[in-house]
XYZ file of C-alpha atoms in Angstrom:
283
model
C -37.368 0.409 -49.126
C -34.074 1.375 -47.485
C -31.796 3.706 -49.440
C -29.018 1.143 -48.877
C -31.145 -1.551 -50.547
C -31.396 -0.861 -54.271
C -33.136 -2.789 -57.051
C -30.585 -3.049 -59.880
C -32.603 -5.072 -62.400
C -35.913 -6.881 -62.728
C -37.286 -9.181 -65.426
C -40.535 -11.131 -65.699
C -40.065 -14.888 -65.399
C -42.749 -17.604 -65.144
C -45.241 -15.082 -63.821
C -42.854 -13.847 -61.136
C -39.883 -11.497 -61.043
C -36.173 -12.281 -61.320
C -34.505 -9.402 -59.509
C -31.005 -8.324 -58.589
C -30.379 -6.072 -55.586
C -27.450 -4.129 -54.206
C -26.853 -3.114 -50.602
C -24.069 -2.097 -48.280
C -23.106 -4.928 -45.932
C -21.987 -3.894 -42.468
C -20.855 -7.480 -41.905
C -18.565 -7.592 -44.941
C -17.683 -3.884 -45.034
C -18.432 -3.567 -48.722
C -21.259 -3.264 -51.221
C -22.841 -6.593 -52.135
C -25.137 -7.820 -54.887
C -27.558 -10.730 -54.654
C -30.348 -12.131 -56.807
C -33.889 -13.087 -55.820
C -36.601 -14.930 -57.675
C -40.021 -13.866 -56.388
C -42.751 -16.287 -57.529
C -46.179 -15.066 -58.679
C -47.704 -15.596 -55.238
C -45.359 -13.090 -53.598
C -45.824 -10.601 -56.424
C -49.514 -10.277 -55.480
C -48.743 -9.756 -51.814
C -48.658 -13.249 -50.318
C -45.421 -13.817 -48.366
C -43.678 -17.050 -49.336
C -40.935 -19.243 -47.828
C -37.363 -19.045 -49.106
C -34.706 -21.418 -50.381
C -31.252 -19.861 -50.063
C -28.795 -21.028 -52.730
C -25.043 -20.870 -52.069
C -22.844 -21.027 -55.158
C -19.403 -22.542 -55.605
C -15.864 -21.424 -56.389
C -15.490 -18.651 -59.003
C -19.261 -18.070 -59.108
C -21.427 -15.092 -58.205
C -25.192 -14.618 -57.880
C -25.727 -14.917 -61.632
C -24.534 -18.491 -62.233
C -27.479 -20.224 -60.591
C -29.910 -17.555 -61.755
C -29.118 -18.036 -65.440
C -28.063 -21.706 -65.650
C -30.025 -23.847 -63.188
C -33.519 -23.422 -64.619
C -35.043 -23.282 -61.147
C -37.578 -20.489 -61.631
C -40.283 -22.590 -63.316
C -40.531 -24.989 -60.395
C -40.173 -22.229 -57.793
C -43.099 -20.422 -59.455
C -45.253 -23.540 -59.328
C -44.400 -24.280 -55.698
C -44.600 -20.707 -54.440
C -41.001 -20.531 -53.172
C -38.663 -17.546 -53.335
C -35.032 -18.162 -54.277
C -32.327 -15.995 -52.713
C -28.905 -16.279 -54.357
C -26.054 -14.364 -52.669
C -22.551 -13.817 -53.988
C -19.733 -16.162 -52.942
C -17.459 -13.591 -51.304
C -17.136 -9.905 -50.510
C -16.228 -7.741 -53.514
C -14.659 -4.359 -54.217
C -11.332 -2.632 -54.733
C -10.713 -2.511 -50.987
C -11.338 -6.252 -50.493
C -8.112 -8.319 -50.506
C -7.623 -11.085 -53.054
C -5.133 -13.899 -53.472
C -1.777 -12.376 -54.454
C -1.402 -14.791 -57.344
C -4.998 -14.573 -58.495
C -5.827 -18.184 -57.610
C -9.426 -19.218 -58.229
C -9.755 -21.178 -54.969
C -8.903 -18.412 -52.494
C -9.874 -14.757 -52.144
C -12.481 -13.144 -54.385
C -15.126 -15.675 -55.407
C -13.948 -18.141 -52.760
C -15.219 -16.976 -49.378
C -15.940 -20.550 -48.191
C -18.785 -19.280 -45.960
C -16.564 -18.858 -42.889
C -15.808 -15.929 -40.586
C -12.140 -15.222 -41.235
C -9.977 -14.596 -38.175
C -6.670 -13.876 -39.934
C -5.459 -10.488 -41.173
C -6.162 -9.105 -43.773
C -9.111 -11.409 -44.487
C -10.929 -10.804 -41.206
C -11.908 -7.242 -42.168
C -14.204 -8.441 -44.967
C -14.408 -12.223 -45.267
C -17.245 -12.941 -42.839
C -19.563 -14.817 -45.166
C -20.886 -17.062 -42.394
C -22.413 -14.156 -40.481
C -23.604 -12.573 -43.713
C -25.514 -15.677 -44.825
C -26.820 -16.684 -41.402
C -27.779 -13.288 -39.976
C -27.461 -10.145 -42.094
C -28.871 -11.303 -45.429
C -31.986 -13.085 -44.074
C -32.805 -10.105 -41.856
C -32.552 -7.787 -44.870
C -34.560 -10.055 -47.167
C -37.312 -10.576 -44.603
C -37.543 -6.847 -43.918
C -37.607 -5.665 -47.520
C -39.278 -8.437 -49.531
C -42.602 -10.370 -49.387
C -41.190 -13.521 -47.779
C -41.715 -15.362 -44.515
C -39.148 -16.452 -41.948
C -39.502 -20.084 -43.085
C -36.242 -21.057 -44.799
C -34.370 -23.919 -46.377
C -30.873 -23.849 -47.831
C -29.038 -25.498 -50.722
C -25.814 -25.129 -52.666
C -23.186 -26.487 -55.011
C -19.571 -27.516 -54.337
C -18.119 -24.843 -52.013
C -21.714 -23.670 -51.626
C -22.818 -27.213 -50.831
C -20.250 -27.174 -48.040
C -21.683 -23.858 -46.870
C -25.299 -24.995 -47.019
C -24.816 -28.224 -45.053
C -22.451 -26.680 -42.517
C -24.709 -23.676 -41.884
C -27.812 -25.850 -41.508
C -26.024 -28.154 -39.060
C -24.797 -25.225 -36.960
C -28.160 -23.460 -36.820
C -30.722 -25.988 -35.665
C -34.259 -24.731 -36.182
C -33.354 -21.922 -38.565
C -33.720 -24.086 -41.691
C -36.402 -26.658 -42.457
C -34.215 -28.700 -44.805
C -30.874 -28.687 -46.598
C -29.655 -30.075 -49.914
C -26.471 -29.967 -51.937
C -24.939 -30.828 -55.280
C -21.341 -32.070 -55.217
C -20.600 -30.582 -51.784
C -17.160 -30.301 -50.193
C -18.210 -32.288 -47.130
C -14.899 -32.631 -45.277
C -12.956 -29.417 -46.050
C -10.487 -29.993 -43.202
C -9.206 -32.981 -45.156
C -9.082 -31.839 -48.787
C -6.790 -29.436 -50.679
C -9.436 -26.774 -51.399
C -10.556 -26.646 -47.794
C -7.095 -26.824 -46.267
C -5.889 -23.916 -48.393
C -8.913 -21.783 -47.575
C -9.080 -22.629 -43.886
C -5.371 -22.090 -43.253
C -5.598 -18.703 -44.945
C -8.846 -17.496 -43.392
C -8.698 -19.273 -40.014
C -5.001 -19.817 -39.332
C -3.056 -22.882 -38.288
C -5.303 -24.109 -35.460
C -6.762 -27.133 -37.219
C -9.174 -27.728 -34.352
C -10.928 -24.450 -35.148
C -11.500 -25.634 -38.715
C -13.884 -28.318 -37.457
C -16.482 -25.656 -36.665
C -16.907 -25.278 -40.436
C -16.624 -28.945 -41.435
C -19.871 -30.872 -42.031
C -18.364 -34.298 -41.357
C -16.931 -33.082 -38.057
C -20.180 -31.354 -37.065
C -22.176 -34.544 -37.585
C -19.534 -36.482 -35.681
C -19.985 -34.029 -32.787
C -23.712 -34.794 -32.705
C -25.278 -31.973 -34.708
C -29.073 -31.925 -34.616
C -30.752 -33.864 -37.396
C -32.242 -31.985 -40.334
C -33.685 -33.399 -43.592
C -30.684 -33.697 -45.927
C -30.484 -34.527 -49.639
C -27.164 -34.785 -51.505
C -26.624 -35.524 -55.194
C -23.147 -36.399 -56.432
C -22.149 -37.134 -60.016
C -19.993 -40.202 -60.559
C -18.166 -38.536 -63.467
C -17.164 -35.582 -61.295
C -13.382 -35.238 -61.573
C -13.230 -33.635 -58.106
C -15.002 -36.476 -56.302
C -12.133 -38.486 -54.833
C -9.685 -35.695 -53.935
C -11.862 -32.712 -53.029
C -15.473 -33.734 -52.365
C -15.098 -37.064 -50.525
C -18.791 -37.880 -50.417
C -17.992 -41.276 -48.911
C -16.811 -39.507 -45.742
C -20.265 -37.994 -45.353
C -21.883 -41.380 -45.886
C -19.644 -42.963 -43.267
C -20.254 -40.390 -40.556
C -24.011 -40.375 -41.195
C -24.057 -44.145 -40.722
C -21.917 -43.918 -37.591
C -24.126 -41.240 -36.018
C -27.479 -42.570 -37.288
C -27.950 -39.290 -39.126
C -30.685 -39.850 -41.708
C -29.605 -38.489 -45.099
C -30.446 -39.214 -48.729
C -27.063 -39.387 -50.476
C -27.464 -40.245 -54.153
C -24.816 -40.974 -56.775
C -25.801 -40.074 -60.322
C -24.084 -42.068 -63.055
C -22.460 -40.061 -65.840
C -22.954 -36.615 -64.313
C -20.081 -34.211 -63.679
C -19.549 -31.064 -61.572
C -21.252 -28.631 -63.934
C -24.529 -26.730 -64.030
C -25.817 -29.332 -66.489
C -25.873 -31.644 -63.470
C -27.629 -29.071 -61.301
C -30.222 -28.306 -63.992
C -30.976 -32.017 -64.309
C -31.975 -32.459 -60.649
C -32.878 -29.002 -59.306
C -36.588 -29.742 -59.640
C -36.245 -32.745 -57.319
C -34.348 -30.619 -54.803
C -36.954 -27.857 -54.792
C -39.766 -30.378 -54.365
C -37.815 -31.941 -51.498
C -37.598 -28.544 -49.811
C -41.261 -27.804 -50.458
C -42.239 -30.903 -48.472
C -40.599 -29.334 -45.418
C -41.245 -25.638 -46.052
C -44.992 -26.197 -46.216
C -45.187 -28.995 -43.622
């Protein structure tokens, strides 16, 4: 194991191991932490496929790990779960001057920032797509077969990354994703800060725009709670439905009555999402 790849903690869970690692990221120019659930199959030496989980605003690698209840199903299916942080971290990493929750630390939005000072560290797109999988596949008992999922800002990241990297992921799913960030307050704030004023460049990180451009089809499952207070202003799931219909992009977009934006919602349906991914990871 590389000296820059350090096991910080490990606990037994459903016959597997829930681990947290630390490493220095050349992409982000800082030390990063991420969590991994290794199912029993991988713990006895059998490499397994991976579902990458991207978390939302204000979260880190621990939110999904401790709240979603995904390990039981992952153990049964023989799937590893890799849960990165949501942004670069550290004293040298810039943050929003006013400490806003929707920009800066905890709010990397899975883009490669082009604007100073953000561009020195906020390159979460390259970290998720290239550096982290290469590290995980080198150091841990997993295969190169991957799917990706996420929540809210992480749902945006998961869908956008899958659409931009045809063939790298077998399937993608999301809970309450920000599907059209170029046209919602969260996305406009983040994109103008990280990417500058060229709105056309924002479309490279916008799932609705990527599908409209003709992105390659990939199995897609989206769950959205109807009691989510962010639905109409920030998430705009209907925009995803519309563009999928226009482009004949096959997607399962489900509205769940009474559910909100919380991890109670994720915990209620994570088993269905993991079984959806398993159909494609083991196909």
